[in-house]
């Protein structure tokens, strides 16, 4: 929703966070396991692949076809 803005949990290694900052991202760091449920669908039309994933920390489900 806000290009370049990323919310990460503090359990993300400092080296990864530093790299993201060096690439121009703006980080908002939250406590471990504090960011809400996330889910995503990825589609690669060239390969004919659709995949989905959901946060395993709650009862979310991911479906893709």
PDB file of C-alpha atoms in Angstrom:
ATOM      1  CA  UNK A   1       0.000   0.000   0.000  1.00  0.00           C
ATOM      2  CA  UNK A   2       2.952   2.306   0.693  1.00  0.00           C
ATOM      3  CA  UNK A   3       5.788   1.545  -1.766  1.00  0.00           C
ATOM      4  CA  UNK A   4       9.132   1.174  -0.026  1.00  0.00           C
ATOM      5  CA  UNK A   5       7.634   0.897   3.474  1.00  0.00           C
ATOM      6  CA  UNK A   6       8.188  -2.453   5.177  1.00  0.00           C
ATOM      7  CA  UNK A   7       7.049  -3.725   8.531  1.00  0.00           C
ATOM      8  CA  UNK A   8       9.349  -6.397   9.970  1.00  0.00           C
ATOM      9  CA  UNK A   9       9.572  -8.198  13.277  1.00  0.00           C
ATOM     10  CA  UNK A  10      12.655  -7.709  15.444  1.00  0.00           C
ATOM     11  CA  UNK A  11      13.554 -11.383  14.994  1.00  0.00           C
ATOM     12  CA  UNK A  12      14.594 -10.557  11.401  1.00  0.00           C
ATOM     13  CA  UNK A  13      18.418 -10.483  11.564  1.00  0.00           C
ATOM     14  CA  UNK A  14      19.979  -7.029  11.876  1.00  0.00           C
ATOM     15  CA  UNK A  15      22.109  -7.685   8.768  1.00  0.00           C
ATOM     16  CA  UNK A  16      18.945  -8.257   6.696  1.00  0.00           C
ATOM     17  CA  UNK A  17      17.348  -5.099   8.077  1.00  0.00           C
ATOM     18  CA  UNK A  18      20.511  -3.097   7.317  1.00  0.00           C
ATOM     19  CA  UNK A  19      20.521  -4.425   3.753  1.00  0.00           C
ATOM     20  CA  UNK A  20      16.873  -3.440   3.269  1.00  0.00           C
ATOM     21  CA  UNK A  21      17.641   0.066   4.564  1.00  0.00           C
ATOM     22  CA  UNK A  22      20.639   0.357   2.222  1.00  0.00           C
ATOM     23  CA  UNK A  23      18.299  -0.453  -0.680  1.00  0.00           C
ATOM     24  CA  UNK A  24      16.108   2.512   0.219  1.00  0.00           C
ATOM     25  CA  UNK A  25      13.321   0.798   2.148  1.00  0.00           C
ATOM     26  CA  UNK A  26      11.754   2.465   5.185  1.00  0.00           C
ATOM     27  CA  UNK A  27      11.459  -0.048   8.029  1.00  0.00           C
ATOM     28  CA  UNK A  28       9.051  -0.190  10.913  1.00  0.00           C
ATOM     29  CA  UNK A  29      10.280  -2.782  13.433  1.00  0.00           C
ATOM     30  CA  UNK A  30       7.801  -4.563  15.722  1.00  0.00           C
ATOM     31  CA  UNK A  31       8.239  -7.183  18.420  1.00  0.00           C
ATOM     32  CA  UNK A  32       8.606 -10.878  17.608  1.00  0.00           C
ATOM     33  CA  UNK A  33       5.420 -12.576  16.392  1.00  0.00           C
ATOM     34  CA  UNK A  34       3.506  -9.294  16.589  1.00  0.00           C
ATOM     35  CA  UNK A  35       2.651  -8.612  12.953  1.00  0.00           C
ATOM     36  CA  UNK A  36      -0.837  -9.753  12.035  1.00  0.00           C
ATOM     37  CA  UNK A  37      -1.814 -12.630   9.821  1.00  0.00           C
ATOM     38  CA  UNK A  38      -0.495 -12.545   6.273  1.00  0.00           C
ATOM     39  CA  UNK A  39      -1.319 -14.494   3.149  1.00  0.00           C
ATOM     40  CA  UNK A  40      -0.157 -14.250  -0.461  1.00  0.00           C
ATOM     41  CA  UNK A  41      -0.783 -15.710  -3.888  1.00  0.00           C
ATOM     42  CA  UNK A  42       1.898 -15.801  -6.572  1.00  0.00           C
ATOM     43  CA  UNK A  43       1.244 -16.456 -10.236  1.00  0.00           C
ATOM     44  CA  UNK A  44       3.857 -17.193 -12.921  1.00  0.00           C
ATOM     45  CA  UNK A  45       1.930 -17.316 -16.190  1.00  0.00           C
ATOM     46  CA  UNK A  46       5.088 -18.147 -18.144  1.00  0.00           C
ATOM     47  CA  UNK A  47       5.578 -21.370 -16.188  1.00  0.00           C
ATOM     48  CA  UNK A  48       1.893 -22.019 -15.574  1.00  0.00           C
ATOM     49  CA  UNK A  49       2.415 -22.010 -11.812  1.00  0.00           C
ATOM     50  CA  UNK A  50       0.110 -20.615  -9.132  1.00  0.00           C
ATOM     51  CA  UNK A  51       1.134 -20.914  -5.472  1.00  0.00           C
ATOM     52  CA  UNK A  52      -0.252 -19.635  -2.184  1.00  0.00           C
ATOM     53  CA  UNK A  53       0.925 -19.361   1.389  1.00  0.00           C
ATOM     54  CA  UNK A  54      -0.624 -18.349   4.698  1.00  0.00           C
ATOM     55  CA  UNK A  55       0.671 -17.497   8.143  1.00  0.00           C
ATOM     56  CA  UNK A  56       1.001 -20.735  10.154  1.00  0.00           C
ATOM     57  CA  UNK A  57       0.604 -18.858  13.449  1.00  0.00           C
ATOM     58  CA  UNK A  58      -3.179 -18.867  13.180  1.00  0.00           C
ATOM     59  CA  UNK A  59      -5.973 -20.778  11.434  1.00  0.00           C
ATOM     60  CA  UNK A  60      -5.381 -19.177   8.007  1.00  0.00           C
ATOM     61  CA  UNK A  61      -5.565 -21.306   4.852  1.00  0.00           C
ATOM     62  CA  UNK A  62      -4.024 -20.825   1.413  1.00  0.00           C
ATOM     63  CA  UNK A  63      -5.554 -22.104  -1.812  1.00  0.00           C
ATOM     64  CA  UNK A  64      -4.394 -21.670  -5.379  1.00  0.00           C
ATOM     65  CA  UNK A  65      -5.398 -23.386  -8.619  1.00  0.00           C
TER      66      UNK A  65
END
